mmCIF file of C-alpha atoms in Angstrom:
data_model
loop_
_atom_site.group_PDB
_atom_site.id
_atom_site.type_symbol
_atom_site.label_atom_id
_atom_site.label_comp_id
_atom_site.label_asym_id
_atom_site.label_seq_id
_atom_site.Cartn_x
_atom_site.Cartn_y
_atom_site.Cartn_z
ATOM 1 C CA UNK F 1 0.092 -0.209 -0.016
ATOM 2 C CA UNK F 2 3.001 2.602 1.113
ATOM 3 C CA UNK F 3 5.571 0.908 -0.200
ATOM 4 C CA UNK F 4 7.407 1.056 3.273
ATOM 5 C CA UNK F 5 6.276 -1.052 5.922
ATOM 6 C CA UNK F 6 5.913 0.701 9.196
ATOM 7 C CA UNK F 7 8.679 -1.355 10.952
ATOM 8 C CA UNK F 8 11.063 -0.661 8.270
ATOM 9 C CA UNK F 9 10.494 2.974 8.527
ATOM 10 C CA UNK F 10 10.877 2.624 12.212
ATOM 11 C CA UNK F 11 14.295 0.638 12.372
ATOM 12 C CA UNK F 12 15.252 3.329 9.907
ATOM 13 C CA UNK F 13 14.462 6.353 11.927
ATOM 14 C CA UNK F 14 15.941 4.396 14.848
ATOM 15 C CA UNK F 15 19.345 4.121 12.908
ATOM 16 C CA UNK F 16 19.346 7.565 12.185
ATOM 17 C CA UNK F 17 18.147 9.040 15.639
ATOM 18 C CA UNK F 18 20.141 6.636 18.099
ATOM 19 C CA UNK F 19 23.501 8.038 16.547
ATOM 20 C CA UNK F 20 22.653 11.820 17.057
ATOM 21 C CA UNK F 21 21.467 10.852 20.557
ATOM 22 C CA UNK F 22 24.597 9.149 21.611
ATOM 23 C CA UNK F 23 26.542 11.933 20.349
ATOM 24 C CA UNK F 24 24.523 14.396 22.279
ATOM 25 C CA UNK F 25 24.891 12.247 25.373
ATOM 26 C CA UNK F 26 28.355 12.183 25.079
ATOM 27 C CA UNK F 27 28.472 16.094 24.980
ATOM 28 C CA UNK F 28 26.111 15.800 27.938
ATOM 29 C CA UNK F 29 27.626 13.327 30.325
ATOM 30 C CA UNK F 30 30.729 15.629 30.874
ATOM 31 C CA UNK F 31 29.435 19.444 30.561
ATOM 32 C CA UNK F 32 32.077 22.145 30.874
ATOM 33 C CA UNK F 33 29.336 24.504 31.631
ATOM 34 C CA UNK F 34 25.952 24.680 32.433
ATOM 35 C CA UNK F 35 25.118 26.541 28.967
ATOM 36 C CA UNK F 36 26.409 23.515 27.068
ATOM 37 C CA UNK F 37 24.204 21.166 28.971
ATOM 38 C CA UNK F 38 20.952 23.197 28.475
ATOM 39 C CA UNK F 39 21.980 23.302 24.586
ATOM 40 C CA UNK F 40 22.421 19.248 24.987
ATOM 41 C CA UNK F 41 19.378 18.708 26.204
ATOM 42 C CA UNK F 42 17.701 20.902 23.907
ATOM 43 C CA UNK F 43 19.652 19.271 20.992
ATOM 44 C CA UNK F 44 18.534 15.782 22.695
ATOM 45 C CA UNK F 45 14.979 16.439 22.354
ATOM 46 C CA UNK F 46 15.001 17.605 18.891
ATOM 47 C CA UNK F 47 17.287 14.929 17.572
ATOM 48 C CA UNK F 48 14.365 12.557 16.916
ATOM 49 C CA UNK F 49 12.235 15.130 15.501
ATOM 50 C CA UNK F 50 14.841 15.724 13.053
ATOM 51 C CA UNK F 51 15.284 12.231 12.163
ATOM 52 C CA UNK F 52 11.507 11.544 12.038
ATOM 53 C CA UNK F 53 11.301 14.371 9.535
ATOM 54 C CA UNK F 54 14.079 12.921 7.460
ATOM 55 C CA UNK F 55 12.206 9.811 7.344
ATOM 56 C CA UNK F 56 8.843 11.411 7.083
ATOM 57 C CA UNK F 57 9.999 13.456 3.734
ATOM 58 C CA UNK F 58 11.611 9.729 2.493
ATOM 59 C CA UNK F 59 8.394 8.023 3.174
ATOM 60 C CA UNK F 60 6.004 10.890 1.443
ATOM 61 C CA UNK F 61 8.237 10.654 -1.675
ATOM 62 C CA UNK F 62 7.300 7.251 -2.125
ATOM 63 C CA UNK F 63 3.773 7.927 -1.735
ATOM 64 C CA UNK F 64 0.782 8.726 -4.383
ATOM 65 C CA UNK F 65 -1.219 11.174 -1.902
ATOM 66 C CA UNK F 66 -0.236 13.256 1.429
ATOM 67 C CA UNK F 67 -0.636 11.036 4.205
ATOM 68 C CA UNK F 68 -3.524 11.807 6.672
ATOM 69 C CA UNK F 69 -2.895 11.620 10.309
ATOM 70 C CA UNK F 70 -4.862 8.296 10.748
ATOM 71 C CA UNK F 71 -2.266 6.987 7.968
ATOM 72 C CA UNK F 72 0.750 8.417 9.772
ATOM 73 C CA UNK F 73 -0.370 7.624 13.261
ATOM 74 C CA UNK F 74 0.747 3.513 12.866
ATOM 75 C CA UNK F 75 3.865 4.707 11.345
ATOM 76 C CA UNK F 76 4.780 7.374 14.336
ATOM 77 C CA UNK F 77 3.538 4.725 17.024
ATOM 78 C CA UNK F 78 6.078 2.227 15.509
ATOM 79 C CA UNK F 79 8.849 4.866 15.725
ATOM 80 C CA UNK F 80 7.762 5.880 19.088
ATOM 81 C CA UNK F 81 7.815 2.203 20.340
ATOM 82 C CA UNK F 82 11.433 1.950 19.377
ATOM 83 C CA UNK F 83 12.319 5.485 20.366
ATOM 84 C CA UNK F 84 10.900 4.713 24.207
ATOM 85 C CA UNK F 85 12.575 1.461 24.100
ATOM 86 C CA UNK F 86 16.031 3.173 23.389
ATOM 87 C CA UNK F 87 16.009 5.920 25.445
ATOM 88 C CA UNK F 88 14.915 3.712 28.639
ATOM 89 C CA UNK F 89 18.004 1.525 27.484
ATOM 90 C CA UNK F 90 20.307 4.690 27.133
ATOM 91 C CA UNK F 91 18.897 5.887 30.756
ATOM 92 C CA UNK F 92 19.972 2.751 32.391
ATOM 93 C CA UNK F 93 22.996 2.270 30.721
ATOM 94 C CA UNK F 94 24.369 5.973 31.684
ATOM 95 C CA UNK F 95 23.309 5.194 35.116
ATOM 96 C CA UNK F 96 25.471 2.160 35.104
ATOM 97 C CA UNK F 97 28.306 4.395 33.765
ATOM 98 C CA UNK F 98 27.689 7.526 36.204
ATOM 99 C CA UNK F 99 27.956 4.785 39.097
ATOM 100 C CA UNK F 100 30.592 3.485 37.770
ATOM 101 C CA UNK F 101 32.716 6.751 37.117
ATOM 102 C CA UNK F 102 31.806 8.010 40.593
ATOM 103 C CA UNK F 103 33.598 5.159 42.450
ATOM 104 C CA UNK F 104 30.116 3.587 44.111
ATOM 105 C CA UNK F 105 30.381 -0.120 44.003
ATOM 106 C CA UNK F 106 28.105 -0.521 40.682
ATOM 107 C CA UNK F 107 27.838 -3.942 39.091
ATOM 108 C CA UNK F 108 29.979 -4.990 36.455
ATOM 109 C CA UNK F 109 27.464 -5.773 33.825
ATOM 110 C CA UNK F 110 24.811 -3.094 33.238
ATOM 111 C CA UNK F 111 22.471 -5.555 32.682
ATOM 112 C CA UNK F 112 23.089 -6.927 36.606
ATOM 113 C CA UNK F 113 21.749 -3.225 37.545
ATOM 114 C CA UNK F 114 18.750 -3.171 35.094
ATOM 115 C CA UNK F 115 17.682 -6.303 36.824
ATOM 116 C CA UNK F 116 18.235 -4.912 40.585
ATOM 117 C CA UNK F 117 16.922 -1.414 39.854
ATOM 118 C CA UNK F 118 14.073 -2.999 38.499
ATOM 119 C CA UNK F 119 13.129 -5.193 41.204
ATOM 120 C CA UNK F 120 13.353 -2.406 43.782
ATOM 121 C CA UNK F 121 11.140 -0.080 41.250
ATOM 122 C CA UNK F 122 8.616 -3.053 41.390
ATOM 123 C CA UNK F 123 7.545 -2.898 45.038
ATOM 124 C CA UNK F 124 4.770 -0.745 46.095
ATOM 125 C CA UNK F 125 5.850 2.384 46.161
ATOM 126 C CA UNK F 126 8.323 2.484 43.585
ATOM 127 C CA UNK F 127 5.786 1.215 40.917
ATOM 128 C CA UNK F 128 3.727 4.499 41.752
ATOM 129 C CA UNK F 129 6.559 6.664 40.805
ATOM 130 C CA UNK F 130 7.818 4.745 38.078
ATOM 131 C CA UNK F 131 4.383 4.249 35.762
ATOM 132 C CA UNK F 132 3.904 7.907 35.443
ATOM 133 C CA UNK F 133 7.188 9.095 34.374
ATOM 134 C CA UNK F 134 7.302 6.313 31.961
ATOM 135 C CA UNK F 135 3.907 7.157 30.489
ATOM 136 C CA UNK F 136 5.293 10.558 30.088
ATOM 137 C CA UNK F 137 8.466 9.492 28.651
ATOM 138 C CA UNK F 138 6.436 7.592 25.831
ATOM 139 C CA UNK F 139 4.012 10.567 25.355
ATOM 140 C CA UNK F 140 7.223 12.727 24.731
ATOM 141 C CA UNK F 141 8.582 10.168 22.108
ATOM 142 C CA UNK F 142 5.147 10.024 20.462
ATOM 143 C CA UNK F 143 5.073 13.869 20.386
ATOM 144 C CA UNK F 144 8.368 14.008 18.931
ATOM 145 C CA UNK F 145 7.751 11.229 15.878
ATOM 146 C CA UNK F 146 4.631 12.537 15.101
ATOM 147 C CA UNK F 147 5.593 16.097 14.708
ATOM 148 C CA UNK F 148 8.962 14.955 12.764
ATOM 149 C CA UNK F 149 6.829 13.069 10.688
ATOM 150 C CA UNK F 150 4.277 15.830 9.720
ATOM 151 C CA UNK F 151 7.038 18.105 9.501
ATOM 152 C CA UNK F 152 8.721 15.811 6.690
ATOM 153 C CA UNK F 153 5.429 15.114 4.949
ATOM 154 C CA UNK F 154 4.844 18.890 4.862
ATOM 155 C CA UNK F 155 8.296 19.692 3.911
ATOM 156 C CA UNK F 156 8.255 17.390 1.332
ATOM 157 C CA UNK F 157 4.727 18.301 0.025
ATOM 158 C CA UNK F 158 5.750 22.382 -0.037
ATOM 159 C CA UNK F 159 9.211 21.244 -1.736
ATOM 160 C CA UNK F 160 7.223 19.637 -4.519
ATOM 161 C CA UNK F 161 4.507 22.057 -5.010
ATOM 162 C CA UNK F 162 7.206 24.491 -5.974
ATOM 163 C CA UNK F 163 9.098 22.295 -8.402
ATOM 164 C CA UNK F 164 6.193 20.429 -9.412
ATOM 165 C CA UNK F 165 7.614 17.115 -8.913
ATOM 166 C CA UNK F 166 5.096 15.385 -6.973
ATOM 167 C CA UNK F 167 2.038 15.743 -8.957
ATOM 168 C CA UNK F 168 0.234 12.633 -8.112
#
C-alpha cells in the first residue's frame, strides 16, 4: 500500500536518531558549563524530531498522495515504541556509567544493575513513581515522532508544489 512497512521505516528512523542521541549524550555527560548542558538537552529533544522529519520526507516521496493523520499514526507509533525503548535502555546504561565513574560499588555488568533496580522499582512505592514517568516519557516520544513525520511530509509537499515534481 505505501511501499515502506511501518517497522522498516521505524528501524531506519532509529538508525538515524540513535547515533545523534548518543553523540549528544557524549556532550551531555561531561559538560564544561551549564549553558552547554542546556543546549545539549534541547538538542537531545530535537534529534528524534529531525530524524523523523527526514524519514517522513523519504516516506512521502514514495507515496501517491499526502498521508493524513490516520495513515501517519501507525508509523509514528512504531517509531515511538522503538525510540522509547532506546531512551529507557540508554538511561539505564548512563546511570550505570555514572555509578562506575563515581567510584560507587556498581555491578560489572549493566544488565545486572537493570534487573536489580527493576526489582526495587517494582515494589509498591517505586511502581507508583515509575508508571507515570514512563507514560510521560512515551508521550514525549510519541509527540517527537508525530511532529517529525508531519514536518517531513509537509516539507516534501511544499518542495514538490514549488518544483511540480510530486504532482500525483
